[in-house]
Coordinates of C-alpha atoms in Angstrom, one line a residue:
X485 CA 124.1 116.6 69.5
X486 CA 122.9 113.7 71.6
X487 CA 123.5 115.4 75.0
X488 CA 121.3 118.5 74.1
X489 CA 118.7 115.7 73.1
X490 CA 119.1 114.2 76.5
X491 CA 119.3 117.3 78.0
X492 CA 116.1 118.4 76.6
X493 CA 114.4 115.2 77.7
X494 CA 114.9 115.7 81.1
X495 CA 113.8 119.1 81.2
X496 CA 110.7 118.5 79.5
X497 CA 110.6 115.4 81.9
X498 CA 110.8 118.3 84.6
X499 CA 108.1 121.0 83.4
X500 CA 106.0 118.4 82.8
X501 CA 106.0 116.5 86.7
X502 CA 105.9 120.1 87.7
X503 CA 102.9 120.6 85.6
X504 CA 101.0 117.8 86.9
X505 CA 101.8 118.5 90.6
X506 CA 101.1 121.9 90.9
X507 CA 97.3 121.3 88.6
X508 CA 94.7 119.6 89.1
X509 CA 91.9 118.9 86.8
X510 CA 88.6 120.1 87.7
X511 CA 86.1 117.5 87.8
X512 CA 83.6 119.1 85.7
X513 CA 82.8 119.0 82.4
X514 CA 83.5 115.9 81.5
X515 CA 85.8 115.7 78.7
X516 CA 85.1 111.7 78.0
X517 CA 83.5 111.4 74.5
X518 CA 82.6 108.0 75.6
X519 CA 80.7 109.0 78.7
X520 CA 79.2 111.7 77.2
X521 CA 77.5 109.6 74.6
X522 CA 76.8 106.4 76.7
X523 CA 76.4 107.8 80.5
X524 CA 78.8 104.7 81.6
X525 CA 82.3 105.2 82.4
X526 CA 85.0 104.4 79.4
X527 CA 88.3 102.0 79.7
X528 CA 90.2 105.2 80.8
X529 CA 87.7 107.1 82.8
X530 CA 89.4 108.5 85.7
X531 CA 92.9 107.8 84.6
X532 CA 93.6 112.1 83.8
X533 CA 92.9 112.2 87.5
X534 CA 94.8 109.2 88.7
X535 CA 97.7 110.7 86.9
X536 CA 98.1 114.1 88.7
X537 CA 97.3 112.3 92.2
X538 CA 100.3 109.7 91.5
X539 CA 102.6 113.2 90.5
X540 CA 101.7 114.8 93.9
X541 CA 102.1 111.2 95.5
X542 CA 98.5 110.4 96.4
X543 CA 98.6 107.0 95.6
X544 CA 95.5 105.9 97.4
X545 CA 93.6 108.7 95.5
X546 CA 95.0 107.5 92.7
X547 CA 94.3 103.8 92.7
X548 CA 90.8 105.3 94.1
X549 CA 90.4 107.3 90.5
X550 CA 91.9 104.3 88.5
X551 CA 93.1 100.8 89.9
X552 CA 95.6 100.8 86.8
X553 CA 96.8 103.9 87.4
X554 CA 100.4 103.0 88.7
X555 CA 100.9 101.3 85.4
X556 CA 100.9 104.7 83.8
X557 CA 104.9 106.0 85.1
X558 CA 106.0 103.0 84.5
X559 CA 104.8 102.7 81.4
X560 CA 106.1 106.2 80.4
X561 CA 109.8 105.4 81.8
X562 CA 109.8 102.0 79.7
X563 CA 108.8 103.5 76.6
X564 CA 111.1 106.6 77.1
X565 CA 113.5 104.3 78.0
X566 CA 112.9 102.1 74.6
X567 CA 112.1 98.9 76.3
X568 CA 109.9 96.4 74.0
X569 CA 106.2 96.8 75.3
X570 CA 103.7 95.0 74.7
X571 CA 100.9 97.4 73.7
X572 CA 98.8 95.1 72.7
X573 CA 99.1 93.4 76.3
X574 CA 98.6 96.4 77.6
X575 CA 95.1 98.0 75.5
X576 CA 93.9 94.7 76.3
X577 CA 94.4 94.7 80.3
X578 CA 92.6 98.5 80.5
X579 CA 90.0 97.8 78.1
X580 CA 89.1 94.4 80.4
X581 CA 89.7 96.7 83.2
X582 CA 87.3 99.3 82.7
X583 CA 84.5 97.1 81.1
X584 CA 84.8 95.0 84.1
X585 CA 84.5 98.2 86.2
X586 CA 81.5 99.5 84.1
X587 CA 80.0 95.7 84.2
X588 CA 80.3 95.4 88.3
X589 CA 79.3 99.2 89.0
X590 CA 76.0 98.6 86.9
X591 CA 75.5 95.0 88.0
X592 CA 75.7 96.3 92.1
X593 CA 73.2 99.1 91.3
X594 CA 70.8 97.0 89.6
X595 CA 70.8 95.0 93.0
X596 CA 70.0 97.4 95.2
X597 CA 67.5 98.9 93.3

């Protein structure tokens, strides 16, 4: 029983890195609820992108789309792995992230305006 679980693991680990490097995600609409309501980027803005660049190993796209964006694999192989995260840890370091990001990006256009 707990090979065909492992088994099945890894396969869907397969269809899905061949999912995500054969797509990519067009870059309109917007999905973000967030930025459709507030026209300012959310926490995660970007990282759906940043994702499929790191599968087809774009990394300087990626980190482009979303500086946290090499946290996300890893992230995936701990917890598929069962390794204690701290989620909390985590929320807290892309939450800071991205309202950093929105903070800077509207700070450096209000200066040059």
């Amino acid at each position: 029983m707990m090979l065909w679980t492992k088994r099945s693991a890894w396969l869907a680990g397969v269809a899905v890195l061949a999912f995500l490097w054969c797509y990519t995600p067009p870059d309109t609409p917007n999905l973000c609820g967030f930025h459709w309501l507030s026209g300012r980027p959310c926490p995660f803005c970007g990282l759906t992108r940043a994702v499929f660049q790191l599968a087809k190993g774009h990394w300087q796209t990626a980190m482009e789309y979303h500086a946290l964006s090499p946290l996300v694999p890893i992230l995936l192989l701990a917890s598929w792995r069962r390794a204690a995260i701290p989620w909390a840890h985590v929320l807290t370091l892309f939450i800071g992230y991205g309202v950093g990001r929105a903070f800077l990006r509207n700070s450096a256009m209000s200066f040059f305006n």
